[in-house]
mmCIF file of C-alpha atoms and ligand atoms in Angstrom:
data_model
loop_
_atom_site.group_PDB
_atom_site.id
_atom_site.type_symbol
_atom_site.label_atom_id
_atom_site.label_comp_id
_atom_site.label_asym_id
_atom_site.label_seq_id
_atom_site.Cartn_x
_atom_site.Cartn_y
_atom_site.Cartn_z
ATOM 1 C CA UNK T 1 -14.977 -24.970 -5.296
ATOM 2 C CA UNK T 2 -12.193 -22.651 -6.491
ATOM 3 C CA UNK T 3 -9.851 -21.129 -3.930
ATOM 4 C CA UNK T 4 -10.558 -17.701 -2.472
ATOM 5 C CA UNK T 5 -8.039 -15.324 -4.069
ATOM 6 C CA UNK T 6 -6.158 -12.661 -2.166
ATOM 7 C CA UNK T 7 -4.697 -10.066 -4.518
ATOM 8 C CA UNK T 8 -1.578 -8.313 -3.253
ATOM 9 C CA UNK T 9 0.197 -5.526 -5.062
ATOM 10 C CA UNK T 10 1.069 -1.858 -5.009
ATOM 11 C CA UNK T 11 -1.567 0.678 -6.000
ATOM 12 C CA UNK T 12 -1.509 0.714 -9.801
ATOM 13 C CA UNK T 13 -0.141 -2.812 -10.125
ATOM 14 C CA UNK T 14 -3.274 -3.795 -12.069
ATOM 15 C CA UNK T 15 -5.033 -5.784 -9.332
ATOM 16 C CA UNK T 16 -8.367 -4.002 -9.770
ATOM 17 C CA UNK T 17 -8.337 -4.251 -13.561
ATOM 18 C CA UNK T 18 -7.480 -7.941 -13.437
ATOM 19 C CA UNK T 19 -10.107 -8.581 -10.771
ATOM 20 C CA UNK T 20 -12.753 -7.018 -13.052
ATOM 21 C CA UNK T 21 -11.637 -9.213 -15.945
ATOM 22 C CA UNK T 22 -11.673 -12.335 -13.824
ATOM 23 C CA UNK T 23 -15.165 -11.561 -12.523
ATOM 24 C CA UNK T 24 -16.398 -11.232 -16.131
ATOM 25 C CA UNK T 25 -14.800 -14.524 -17.163
ATOM 26 C CA UNK T 26 -15.484 -16.675 -14.084
ATOM 27 C CA UNK T 27 -17.853 -16.993 -11.136
ATOM 28 C CA UNK T 28 -15.603 -15.019 -8.775
ATOM 29 C CA UNK T 29 -17.025 -12.061 -6.839
ATOM 30 C CA UNK T 30 -14.853 -8.993 -6.289
ATOM 31 C CA UNK T 31 -14.471 -7.315 -2.927
ATOM 32 C CA UNK T 32 -12.357 -4.170 -2.878
ATOM 33 C CA UNK T 33 -11.924 -2.452 0.472
ATOM 34 C CA UNK T 34 -10.997 0.805 -1.294
ATOM 35 C CA UNK T 35 -14.322 0.681 -3.194
ATOM 36 C CA UNK T 36 -16.222 -0.092 0.026
ATOM 37 C CA UNK T 37 -14.645 2.942 1.695
ATOM 38 C CA UNK T 38 -15.404 5.174 -1.295
ATOM 39 C CA UNK T 39 -19.034 3.996 -1.159
ATOM 40 C CA UNK T 40 -19.200 4.967 2.512
ATOM 41 C CA UNK T 41 -17.797 8.406 1.679
ATOM 42 C CA UNK T 42 -20.271 8.761 -1.196
ATOM 43 C CA UNK T 43 -23.171 7.924 1.115
ATOM 44 C CA UNK T 44 -21.877 10.367 3.728
ATOM 45 C CA UNK T 45 -21.939 7.803 6.554
ATOM 46 C CA UNK T 46 -20.179 8.331 9.879
ATOM 47 C CA UNK T 47 -17.499 5.865 8.784
ATOM 48 C CA UNK T 48 -17.141 7.650 5.448
ATOM 49 C CA UNK T 49 -16.638 11.015 7.127
ATOM 50 C CA UNK T 50 -14.094 9.525 9.503
ATOM 51 C CA UNK T 51 -11.899 7.966 6.798
ATOM 52 C CA UNK T 52 -12.075 10.636 4.106
ATOM 53 C CA UNK T 53 -9.023 12.686 5.047
ATOM 54 C CA UNK T 54 -6.945 9.554 5.772
ATOM 55 C CA UNK T 55 -7.652 8.280 2.268
ATOM 56 C CA UNK T 56 -6.989 11.646 0.672
ATOM 57 C CA UNK T 57 -3.535 11.602 2.217
ATOM 58 C CA UNK T 58 -2.857 8.027 1.064
ATOM 59 C CA UNK T 59 -2.496 6.663 4.609
ATOM 60 C CA UNK T 60 -4.068 3.488 5.975
ATOM 61 C CA UNK T 61 -7.415 3.347 7.752
ATOM 62 C CA UNK T 62 -7.205 1.504 11.104
ATOM 63 C CA UNK T 63 -7.297 -2.302 11.072
ATOM 64 C CA UNK T 64 -10.407 -2.702 13.251
ATOM 65 C CA UNK T 65 -12.551 -0.526 10.991
ATOM 66 C CA UNK T 66 -11.294 -2.353 7.918
ATOM 67 C CA UNK T 67 -11.891 -5.801 9.351
ATOM 68 C CA UNK T 68 -15.453 -4.930 10.360
ATOM 69 C CA UNK T 69 -16.172 -3.413 6.959
ATOM 70 C CA UNK T 70 -14.822 -6.503 5.236
ATOM 71 C CA UNK T 71 -16.769 -8.941 7.401
ATOM 72 C CA UNK T 72 -19.989 -6.977 6.941
ATOM 73 C CA UNK T 73 -19.645 -7.148 3.165
ATOM 74 C CA UNK T 74 -18.653 -10.697 2.405
ATOM 75 C CA UNK T 75 -20.576 -13.936 2.452
ATOM 76 C CA UNK T 76 -18.073 -16.764 2.409
ATOM 77 C CA UNK T 77 -20.706 -19.487 2.674
ATOM 78 C CA UNK T 78 -21.985 -18.882 -0.814
ATOM 79 C CA UNK T 79 -19.367 -16.904 -2.709
ATOM 80 C CA UNK T 80 -15.796 -17.222 -3.904
ATOM 81 C CA UNK T 81 -14.009 -13.903 -3.680
ATOM 82 C CA UNK T 82 -11.137 -11.951 -5.019
ATOM 83 C CA UNK T 83 -9.955 -9.899 -2.034
ATOM 84 C CA UNK T 84 -8.540 -6.694 -3.471
ATOM 85 C CA UNK T 85 -6.847 -4.162 -1.196
ATOM 86 C CA UNK T 86 -7.083 -6.305 1.929
ATOM 87 C CA UNK T 87 -4.834 -7.287 3.675
ATOM 88 C CA UNK T 88 -2.498 -4.287 3.664
ATOM 89 C CA UNK T 89 -0.249 -5.218 6.600
ATOM 90 C CA UNK T 90 0.681 -8.246 8.706
ATOM 91 C CA UNK T 91 -2.025 -7.585 11.332
ATOM 92 C CA UNK T 92 -4.736 -7.613 8.654
ATOM 93 C CA UNK T 93 -3.152 -10.710 7.100
ATOM 94 C CA UNK T 94 -3.337 -12.642 10.350
ATOM 95 C CA UNK T 95 -6.908 -11.464 10.985
ATOM 96 C CA UNK T 96 -8.023 -12.458 7.477
ATOM 97 C CA UNK T 97 -6.404 -15.851 7.844
ATOM 98 C CA UNK T 98 -7.692 -16.770 11.272
ATOM 99 C CA UNK T 99 -10.904 -14.839 11.789
ATOM 100 C CA UNK T 100 -12.344 -14.467 8.267
ATOM 101 C CA UNK T 101 -11.126 -17.299 6.041
ATOM 102 C CA UNK T 102 -10.656 -19.724 8.898
ATOM 103 C CA UNK T 103 -9.191 -22.640 6.966
ATOM 104 C CA UNK T 104 -11.103 -22.012 3.705
ATOM 105 C CA UNK T 105 -8.913 -22.912 0.714
ATOM 106 C CA UNK T 106 -7.217 -19.707 -0.468
ATOM 107 C CA UNK T 107 -4.306 -18.436 -2.528
ATOM 108 C CA UNK T 108 -2.423 -15.147 -2.393
ATOM 109 C CA UNK T 109 -1.465 -13.659 -5.758
ATOM 110 C CA UNK T 110 1.264 -11.008 -5.697
ATOM 111 C CA UNK T 111 1.288 -8.570 -8.626
ATOM 112 C CA UNK T 112 4.972 -7.774 -8.776
ATOM 113 C CA UNK T 113 5.915 -4.535 -10.530
ATOM 114 C CA UNK T 114 8.644 -1.898 -10.643
ATOM 115 C CA UNK T 115 7.381 1.162 -8.677
ATOM 116 C CA UNK T 116 8.737 3.508 -11.354
ATOM 117 C CA UNK T 117 6.123 2.217 -13.797
ATOM 118 C CA UNK T 118 3.374 2.871 -11.294
ATOM 119 C CA UNK T 119 3.448 6.635 -10.927
ATOM 120 C CA UNK T 120 2.861 7.041 -14.652
ATOM 121 C CA UNK T 121 0.143 4.380 -14.639
ATOM 122 C CA UNK T 122 -1.758 5.862 -11.734
ATOM 123 C CA UNK T 123 -1.662 9.483 -12.768
ATOM 124 C CA UNK T 124 -3.141 8.386 -16.118
ATOM 125 C CA UNK T 125 -5.827 6.249 -14.496
ATOM 126 C CA UNK T 126 -9.468 7.259 -14.979
ATOM 127 C CA UNK T 127 -12.453 5.347 -13.657
ATOM 128 C CA UNK T 128 -16.174 5.021 -14.304
ATOM 129 C CA UNK T 129 -17.916 4.889 -10.949
ATOM 130 C CA UNK T 130 -21.137 3.271 -12.133
ATOM 131 C CA UNK T 131 -19.772 0.506 -14.366
ATOM 132 C CA UNK T 132 -16.556 0.003 -12.376
ATOM 133 C CA UNK T 133 -14.458 0.130 -15.569
ATOM 134 C CA UNK T 134 -10.867 1.313 -15.249
ATOM 135 C CA UNK T 135 -9.147 3.167 -18.101
ATOM 136 C CA UNK T 136 -5.648 4.434 -18.758
ATOM 137 C CA UNK T 137 -5.254 7.516 -20.928
ATOM 138 C CA UNK T 138 -2.184 6.005 -22.590
ATOM 139 C CA UNK T 139 -2.587 2.231 -22.623
ATOM 140 C CA UNK T 140 -6.371 1.833 -22.491
ATOM 141 C CA UNK T 141 -8.073 5.093 -23.496
ATOM 142 C CA UNK T 142 -11.870 5.219 -23.726
ATOM 143 C CA UNK T 143 -13.278 5.271 -27.280
ATOM 144 C CA UNK T 144 -14.866 8.707 -26.650
ATOM 145 C CA UNK T 145 -12.578 10.945 -24.569
ATOM 146 C CA UNK T 146 -13.819 11.306 -20.992
ATOM 147 C CA UNK T 147 -16.691 8.791 -21.362
ATOM 148 C CA UNK T 148 -17.057 5.157 -20.325
ATOM 149 C CA UNK T 149 -17.252 2.719 -23.286
ATOM 150 C CA UNK T 150 -19.872 0.648 -21.513
ATOM 151 C CA UNK T 151 -22.116 3.068 -19.627
ATOM 152 C CA UNK T 152 -21.338 6.374 -21.375
ATOM 153 C CA UNK T 153 -20.945 8.024 -17.962
ATOM 154 C CA UNK T 154 -18.248 10.681 -17.328
ATOM 155 C CA UNK T 155 -14.878 9.293 -16.300
ATOM 156 C CA UNK T 156 -13.331 10.641 -13.146
ATOM 157 C CA UNK T 157 -9.877 10.769 -11.649
ATOM 158 C CA UNK T 158 -9.718 9.452 -8.088
ATOM 159 C CA UNK T 159 -8.768 12.206 -5.686
ATOM 160 C CA UNK T 160 -5.832 10.129 -4.400
ATOM 161 C CA UNK T 161 -4.527 9.394 -7.913
ATOM 162 C CA UNK T 162 -2.187 12.402 -7.959
ATOM 163 C CA UNK T 163 1.597 12.121 -7.942
ATOM 164 C CA UNK T 164 2.185 13.263 -4.363
ATOM 165 C CA UNK T 165 -0.388 10.905 -2.863
ATOM 166 C CA UNK T 166 0.757 8.064 -5.104
ATOM 167 C CA UNK T 167 4.275 8.411 -3.734
ATOM 168 C CA UNK T 168 2.931 8.224 -0.166
ATOM 169 C CA UNK T 169 0.784 5.206 -1.047
ATOM 170 C CA UNK T 170 3.772 3.446 -2.625
ATOM 171 C CA UNK T 171 5.841 4.038 0.478
ATOM 172 C CA UNK T 172 3.038 2.808 2.752
ATOM 173 C CA UNK T 173 2.799 -0.295 0.567
ATOM 174 C CA UNK T 174 6.557 -0.972 0.497
ATOM 175 C CA UNK T 175 6.850 -0.606 4.269
ATOM 176 C CA UNK T 176 4.157 -3.177 4.990
ATOM 177 C CA UNK T 177 4.240 -5.788 2.241
ATOM 178 C CA UNK T 178 7.328 -7.897 3.065
ATOM 179 C CA UNK T 179 5.925 -9.567 6.208
ATOM 180 C CA UNK T 180 2.661 -10.191 4.350
ATOM 181 C CA UNK T 181 4.497 -11.944 1.517
ATOM 182 C CA UNK T 182 6.550 -13.877 4.063
ATOM 183 C CA UNK T 183 3.382 -15.048 5.835
ATOM 184 C CA UNK T 184 1.869 -16.513 2.656
ATOM 185 C CA UNK T 185 5.179 -17.836 1.323
ATOM 186 C CA UNK T 186 5.785 -19.803 4.484
ATOM 187 C CA UNK T 187 2.340 -21.388 4.238
ATOM 188 C CA UNK T 188 2.887 -22.300 0.572
ATOM 189 C CA UNK T 189 -0.045 -20.056 -0.436
ATOM 190 C CA UNK T 190 1.870 -17.449 -2.459
ATOM 191 C CA UNK T 191 1.916 -17.119 -6.251
ATOM 192 C CA UNK T 192 3.981 -14.254 -7.700
ATOM 193 C CA UNK T 193 3.163 -12.892 -11.130
ATOM 194 C CA UNK T 194 5.006 -10.346 -13.264
ATOM 195 C CA UNK T 195 2.511 -7.472 -13.426
ATOM 196 C CA UNK T 196 4.711 -5.251 -15.608
ATOM 197 C CA UNK T 197 3.499 -7.034 -18.754
ATOM 198 C CA UNK T 198 0.456 -6.190 -20.874
ATOM 199 C CA UNK T 199 -2.968 -6.619 -19.339
ATOM 200 C CA UNK T 200 -3.680 -9.596 -21.659
ATOM 201 C CA UNK T 201 -0.477 -11.397 -20.700
ATOM 202 C CA UNK T 202 -1.110 -10.890 -16.992
ATOM 203 C CA UNK T 203 -4.673 -12.142 -17.405
ATOM 204 C CA UNK T 204 -3.540 -15.320 -19.182
ATOM 205 C CA UNK T 205 -1.196 -16.095 -16.292
ATOM 206 C CA UNK T 206 -3.974 -15.398 -13.818
ATOM 207 C CA UNK T 207 -6.327 -17.827 -15.531
ATOM 208 C CA UNK T 208 -3.664 -20.532 -15.172
ATOM 209 C CA UNK T 209 -3.196 -19.667 -11.493
ATOM 210 C CA UNK T 210 -6.906 -19.979 -10.743
ATOM 211 C CA UNK T 211 -7.266 -23.417 -12.359
HETATM 212 P P1 AMP V 1 -7.319 1.314 -2.887
HETATM 213 O O1 AMP V 1 -8.558 1.600 -3.670
HETATM 214 O O2 AMP V 1 -7.167 -0.157 -2.566
HETATM 215 O O3 AMP V 1 -6.069 1.896 -3.527
HETATM 216 O O4 AMP V 1 -7.492 2.044 -1.459
HETATM 217 C C1 AMP V 1 -7.615 3.439 -1.367
HETATM 218 C C2 AMP V 1 -7.369 3.911 0.061
HETATM 219 O O5 AMP V 1 -8.326 3.296 0.931
HETATM 220 C C3 AMP V 1 -6.018 3.517 0.646
HETATM 221 O O6 AMP V 1 -4.993 4.440 0.290
HETATM 222 C C4 AMP V 1 -6.330 3.541 2.157
HETATM 223 O O7 AMP V 1 -6.404 4.861 2.628
HETATM 224 C C5 AMP V 1 -7.735 2.968 2.182
HETATM 225 N N1 AMP V 1 -7.738 1.477 2.312
HETATM 226 C C6 AMP V 1 -8.207 0.570 1.405
HETATM 227 N N2 AMP V 1 -8.049 -0.701 1.845
HETATM 228 C C7 AMP V 1 -7.469 -0.584 3.076
HETATM 229 C C8 AMP V 1 -7.026 -1.532 4.052
HETATM 230 N N3 AMP V 1 -7.134 -2.865 3.846
HETATM 231 N N4 AMP V 1 -6.476 -1.048 5.203
HETATM 232 C C9 AMP V 1 -6.349 0.273 5.436
HETATM 233 N N5 AMP V 1 -6.720 1.209 4.548
HETATM 234 C C10 AMP V 1 -7.279 0.814 3.377
#
Protein backbone atom coordinates (compact mmCIF):
# COMPACT_ATOMS: atom_id res chain seq x y z
CA UNK A 1 0.00 0.00 0.00
CA UNK A 2 1.20 3.53 -0.80
CA UNK A 3 2.36 5.76 2.04
CA UNK A 4 -0.06 8.16 3.71
CA UNK A 5 0.89 11.65 2.49
CA UNK A 6 1.07 14.68 4.73
CA UNK A 7 1.03 17.89 2.70
CA UNK A 8 2.75 20.85 4.33
CA UNK A 9 2.86 24.33 2.88
CA UNK A 10 1.70 27.89 3.29
CA UNK A 11 -1.85 28.80 2.31
CA UNK A 12 -1.73 29.26 -1.46
CA UNK A 13 1.28 27.00 -1.96
CA UNK A 14 -0.85 24.76 -4.20
CA UNK A 15 -1.38 21.87 -1.77
CA UNK A 16 -5.14 21.72 -2.31
CA UNK A 17 -4.90 21.92 -6.10
CA UNK A 18 -2.26 19.21 -6.20
CA UNK A 19 -4.23 17.03 -3.79
CA UNK A 20 -7.25 17.24 -6.13
CA UNK A 21 -5.09 16.25 -9.10
CA UNK A 22 -3.55 13.35 -7.24
CA UNK A 23 -6.96 12.08 -6.14
CA UNK A 24 -8.11 12.10 -9.80
CA UNK A 25 -5.01 10.23 -10.96
CA UNK A 26 -4.55 7.73 -8.12
CA UNK A 27 -6.47 5.92 -5.39
CA UNK A 28 -5.62 8.51 -2.72
CA UNK A 29 -8.42 10.09 -0.67
CA UNK A 30 -8.17 13.76 0.28
CA UNK A 31 -8.79 15.03 3.78
CA UNK A 32 -8.62 18.79 4.24
CA UNK A 33 -9.21 20.12 7.73
CA UNK A 34 -10.07 23.56 6.30
CA UNK A 35 -12.81 21.94 4.16
CA UNK A 36 -14.10 19.97 7.16
CA UNK A 37 -14.36 23.19 9.17
CA UNK A 38 -16.11 25.01 6.32
CA UNK A 39 -18.60 22.12 6.10
CA UNK A 40 -19.33 22.48 9.81
CA UNK A 41 -19.89 26.22 9.36
CA UNK A 42 -22.13 25.55 6.34
CA UNK A 43 -24.22 23.10 8.36
CA UNK A 44 -24.44 25.57 11.25
CA UNK A 45 -23.23 23.06 13.85
CA UNK A 46 -22.07 24.06 17.33
CA UNK A 47 -18.48 23.46 16.24
CA UNK A 48 -19.03 25.51 13.09
CA UNK A 49 -20.38 28.46 15.06
CA UNK A 50 -17.49 28.25 17.49
CA UNK A 51 -14.74 28.34 14.84
CA UNK A 52 -16.22 30.80 12.37
CA UNK A 53 -14.70 34.02 13.69
CA UNK A 54 -11.31 32.34 14.31
CA UNK A 55 -11.17 31.27 10.68
CA UNK A 56 -12.32 34.64 9.40
CA UNK A 57 -9.38 36.22 11.19
CA UNK A 58 -6.92 33.64 9.81
CA UNK A 59 -5.98 32.29 13.26
CA UNK A 60 -5.71 28.64 14.25
CA UNK A 61 -8.53 26.61 15.76
CA UNK A 62 -7.47 24.80 18.96
CA UNK A 63 -5.57 21.51 18.62
CA UNK A 64 -8.07 19.34 20.53
CA UNK A 65 -10.98 20.33 18.30
CA UNK A 66 -8.89 19.75 15.19
CA UNK A 67 -7.64 16.35 16.30
CA UNK A 68 -11.16 15.16 17.11
CA UNK A 69 -12.49 16.44 13.79
CA UNK A 70 -9.69 14.68 11.94
CA UNK A 71 -10.14 11.38 13.75
CA UNK A 72 -13.90 11.44 13.21
CA UNK A 73 -13.43 11.87 9.47
CA UNK A 74 -10.72 9.44 8.51
CA UNK A 75 -10.68 5.69 8.16
CA UNK A 76 -7.08 4.58 8.08
CA UNK A 77 -7.92 0.88 7.93
CA UNK A 78 -9.25 1.10 4.42
CA UNK A 79 -8.00 4.33 2.88
CA UNK A 80 -4.75 6.02 1.93
CA UNK A 81 -4.96 9.74 2.55
CA UNK A 82 -3.49 13.02 1.58
CA UNK A 83 -3.61 15.06 4.80
CA UNK A 84 -4.03 18.67 3.73
CA UNK A 85 -3.95 21.46 6.31
CA UNK A 86 -3.11 19.18 9.23
CA UNK A 87 -0.71 19.32 11.06
CA UNK A 88 -0.28 23.08 11.46
CA UNK A 89 2.06 23.13 14.47
CA UNK A 90 4.38 20.81 16.39
CA UNK A 91 1.67 19.70 18.85
CA UNK A 92 -0.57 18.57 15.99
CA UNK A 93 2.42 16.91 14.32
CA UNK A 94 3.20 14.83 17.38
CA UNK A 95 -0.48 13.93 17.84
CA UNK A 96 -0.84 12.88 14.20
CA UNK A 97 2.30 10.78 14.41
CA UNK A 98 1.60 8.98 17.65
CA UNK A 99 -2.16 8.91 18.08
CA UNK A 100 -3.50 8.86 14.50
CA UNK A 101 -0.94 7.31 12.16
CA UNK A 102 0.65 5.19 14.84
CA UNK A 103 3.46 3.67 12.80
CA UNK A 104 1.58 3.56 9.47
CA UNK A 105 3.98 4.24 6.58
CA UNK A 106 3.79 7.96 5.79
CA UNK A 107 5.66 10.76 4.05
CA UNK A 108 5.56 14.51 4.58
CA UNK A 109 5.68 16.63 1.43
CA UNK A 110 6.63 20.28 1.90
CA UNK A 111 5.45 22.68 -0.82
CA UNK A 112 8.19 25.26 -0.64
CA UNK A 113 7.35 28.69 -2.06
CA UNK A 114 8.32 32.35 -1.76
CA UNK A 115 5.61 34.10 0.34
CA UNK A 116 5.61 37.07 -2.04
CA UNK A 117 4.10 34.89 -4.76
CA UNK A 118 1.35 33.77 -2.42
CA UNK A 119 -0.55 36.97 -1.75
CA UNK A 120 -1.18 37.40 -5.47
CA UNK A 121 -2.12 33.74 -5.86
CA UNK A 122 -4.57 33.72 -3.00
CA UNK A 123 -6.35 36.96 -3.74
CA UNK A 124 -6.97 35.62 -7.26
CA UNK A 125 -8.19 32.24 -6.01
CA UNK A 126 -11.81 31.28 -6.68
CA UNK A 127 -13.40 27.98 -5.74
CA UNK A 128 -16.40 25.86 -6.68
CA UNK A 129 -17.89 24.49 -3.48
CA UNK A 130 -19.78 21.58 -5.03
CA UNK A 131 -17.13 20.17 -7.36
CA UNK A 132 -14.16 21.19 -5.19
CA UNK A 133 -12.36 22.71 -8.20
CA UNK A 134 -9.92 25.53 -7.52
CA UNK A 135 -9.35 28.29 -10.09
CA UNK A 136 -7.00 31.24 -10.38
CA UNK A 137 -8.22 34.30 -12.27
CA UNK A 138 -4.77 34.76 -13.81
CA UNK A 139 -3.16 31.35 -14.17
CA UNK A 140 -6.19 29.05 -14.35
CA UNK A 141 -9.31 31.06 -15.22
CA UNK A 142 -12.61 29.23 -15.72
CA UNK A 143 -13.77 28.93 -19.35
CA UNK A 144 -16.92 30.97 -18.57
CA UNK A 145 -16.17 33.83 -16.16
CA UNK A 146 -17.50 33.12 -12.66
CA UNK A 147 -18.64 29.54 -13.44
CA UNK A 148 -17.09 26.15 -12.72
CA UNK A 149 -15.92 24.29 -15.87
CA UNK A 150 -17.13 20.99 -14.47
CA UNK A 151 -20.34 21.70 -12.56
CA UNK A 152 -21.35 25.10 -13.99
CA UNK A 153 -21.95 26.34 -10.43
CA UNK A 154 -21.04 29.92 -9.39
CA UNK A 155 -17.46 30.37 -8.23
CA UNK A 156 -16.91 31.98 -4.88
CA UNK A 157 -14.06 33.71 -3.13
CA UNK A 158 -13.32 32.29 0.32
CA UNK A 159 -13.99 34.87 3.00
CA UNK A 160 -10.43 34.48 4.33
CA UNK A 161 -8.86 34.90 0.87
CA UNK A 162 -8.42 38.66 1.24
CA UNK A 163 -5.04 40.37 1.51
CA UNK A 164 -5.21 41.27 5.20
CA UNK A 165 -6.22 37.78 6.32
CA UNK A 166 -3.72 36.19 3.95
CA UNK A 167 -0.92 38.15 5.60
CA UNK A 168 -2.05 36.92 9.03
CA UNK A 169 -2.30 33.34 7.76
CA UNK A 170 1.20 33.55 6.27
CA UNK A 171 2.59 34.79 9.56
CA UNK A 172 0.79 32.06 11.51
CA UNK A 173 2.24 29.52 9.08
CA UNK A 174 5.81 30.89 9.23
CA UNK A 175 5.78 30.95 13.03
CA UNK A 176 4.80 27.30 13.35
CA UNK A 177 6.29 25.41 10.42
CA UNK A 178 10.01 25.12 11.30
CA UNK A 179 9.60 22.65 14.19
CA UNK A 180 7.18 20.63 12.05
CA UNK A 181 9.72 20.38 9.23
CA UNK A 182 12.42 19.53 11.76
CA UNK A 183 10.29 16.71 13.20
CA UNK A 184 9.82 15.02 9.81
CA UNK A 185 13.37 15.74 8.63
CA UNK A 186 14.84 14.05 11.66
CA UNK A 187 12.72 10.95 11.04
CA UNK A 188 13.75 10.84 7.36
CA UNK A 189 10.10 11.35 6.32
CA UNK A 190 10.42 14.77 4.65
CA UNK A 191 10.38 15.47 0.91
CA UNK A 192 10.68 19.13 -0.15
CA UNK A 193 9.35 20.23 -3.51
CA UNK A 194 9.65 23.57 -5.30
CA UNK A 195 6.03 24.75 -5.42
CA UNK A 196 6.81 28.00 -7.25
CA UNK A 197 6.77 26.19 -10.61
CA UNK A 198 3.78 25.56 -12.87
CA UNK A 199 1.04 23.28 -11.63
CA UNK A 200 2.03 20.62 -14.23
CA UNK A 201 5.68 20.64 -13.18
CA UNK A 202 4.79 20.35 -9.50
CA UNK A 203 2.41 17.50 -10.27
CA UNK A 204 5.07 15.56 -12.20
CA UNK A 205 7.41 15.80 -9.22
CA UNK A 206 4.62 14.71 -6.91
CA UNK A 207 3.91 11.61 -8.98
CA UNK A 208 7.58 10.64 -8.64
CA UNK A 209 7.45 11.23 -4.88
CA UNK A 210 4.42 8.97 -4.43
CA UNK A 211 5.94 6.03 -6.33
P1 LIG B 1 -7.16 26.05 5.03
O1 LIG B 1 -8.35 25.74 4.18
O2 LIG B 1 -6.27 24.84 5.24
O3 LIG B 1 -6.38 27.26 4.53
O4 LIG B 1 -7.72 26.43 6.49
C1 LIG B 1 -8.55 27.55 6.69
C2 LIG B 1 -8.62 27.93 8.16
O5 LIG B 1 -9.13 26.82 8.91
C3 LIG B 1 -7.27 28.22 8.81
O6 LIG B 1 -6.87 29.57 8.60
C4 LIG B 1 -7.58 27.92 10.29
O7 LIG B 1 -8.34 28.96 10.86
C5 LIG B 1 -8.49 26.71 10.17
N1 LIG B 1 -7.72 25.43 10.18
C6 LIG B 1 -7.63 24.51 9.17
N2 LIG B 1 -6.84 23.46 9.52
C7 LIG B 1 -6.43 23.73 10.80
C8 LIG B 1 -5.58 23.05 11.72
N3 LIG B 1 -4.98 21.88 11.41
N4 LIG B 1 -5.39 23.62 12.95
C9 LIG B 1 -5.97 24.79 13.29
N5 LIG B 1 -6.76 25.49 12.46
C10 LIG B 1 -7.00 24.99 11.22
